[in-house]
XYZ file of C-alpha atoms in Angstrom:
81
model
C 181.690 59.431 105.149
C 178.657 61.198 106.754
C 181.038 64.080 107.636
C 182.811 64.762 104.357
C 184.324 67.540 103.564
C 183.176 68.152 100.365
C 179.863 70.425 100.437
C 177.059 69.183 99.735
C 174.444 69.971 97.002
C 170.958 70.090 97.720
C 168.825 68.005 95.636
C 168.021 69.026 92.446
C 163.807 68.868 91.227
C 160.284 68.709 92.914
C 160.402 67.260 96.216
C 157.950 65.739 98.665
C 157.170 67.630 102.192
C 155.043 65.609 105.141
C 155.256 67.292 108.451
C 153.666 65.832 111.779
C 153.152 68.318 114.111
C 153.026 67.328 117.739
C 151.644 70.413 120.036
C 152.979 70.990 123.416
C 149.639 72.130 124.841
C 146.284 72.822 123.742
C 146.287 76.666 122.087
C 144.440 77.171 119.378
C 147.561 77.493 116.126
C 147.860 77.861 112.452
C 149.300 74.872 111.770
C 149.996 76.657 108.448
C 152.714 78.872 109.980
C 154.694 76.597 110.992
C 155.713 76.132 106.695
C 157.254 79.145 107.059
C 159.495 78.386 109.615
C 160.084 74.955 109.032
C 161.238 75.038 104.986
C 163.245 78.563 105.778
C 164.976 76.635 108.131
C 165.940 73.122 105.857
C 166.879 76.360 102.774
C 169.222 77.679 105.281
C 170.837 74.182 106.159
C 171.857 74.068 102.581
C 171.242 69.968 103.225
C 168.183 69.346 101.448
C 167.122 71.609 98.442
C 168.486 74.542 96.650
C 165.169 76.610 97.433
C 161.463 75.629 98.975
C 160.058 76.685 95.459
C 160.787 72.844 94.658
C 158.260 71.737 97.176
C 155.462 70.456 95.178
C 153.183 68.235 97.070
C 153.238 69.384 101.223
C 151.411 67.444 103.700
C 150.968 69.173 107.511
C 149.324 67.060 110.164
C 148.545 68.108 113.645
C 149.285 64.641 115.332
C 147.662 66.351 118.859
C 149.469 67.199 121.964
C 152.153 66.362 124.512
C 153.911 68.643 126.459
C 156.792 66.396 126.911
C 157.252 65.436 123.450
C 155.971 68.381 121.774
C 157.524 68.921 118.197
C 157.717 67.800 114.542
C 158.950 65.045 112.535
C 159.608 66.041 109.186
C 159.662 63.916 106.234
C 161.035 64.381 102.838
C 161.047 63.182 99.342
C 161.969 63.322 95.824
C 159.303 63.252 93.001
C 159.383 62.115 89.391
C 160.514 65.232 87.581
């Protein structure tokens, strides 16, 4: 079940990181600080990995900008260890 009761264990090894950044407007950013934020926040879900030191290959894209849709869509893998 996708709501078991058991916690979970975050994955063990190197894993894969490729954000897609979608701006809401056209500032000028650092797409680089949104890592921070974004791999504190899957560490703190406990869902994912045990720490963001196992990130070993990280891949941010700024996919340009919408107002309405503005955000990120995160993808994430395991590597050969």
């Amino acid at each position: 079940s996708l709501y078991s009761s058991a916690p979970f264990a975050g994955l063990a090894g190197p894993m894969g990181l490729a954000v897609d950044i979608l701006e809401p407007d056209h500032r000028k950013r650092d797409i680089l600080n949104h890592s921070k934020v974004v791999c504190d926040a899957i560490t703190a879900s406990g869902l994912v990995w045990y720490d963001d030191s196992q990130i070993a290959d990280a891949r941010w894209r700024r996919m340009g900008t919408d107002k309405l849709n503005a955000g990120a869509t995160i993808r994430i893998w395991t590597l050969e260890g």
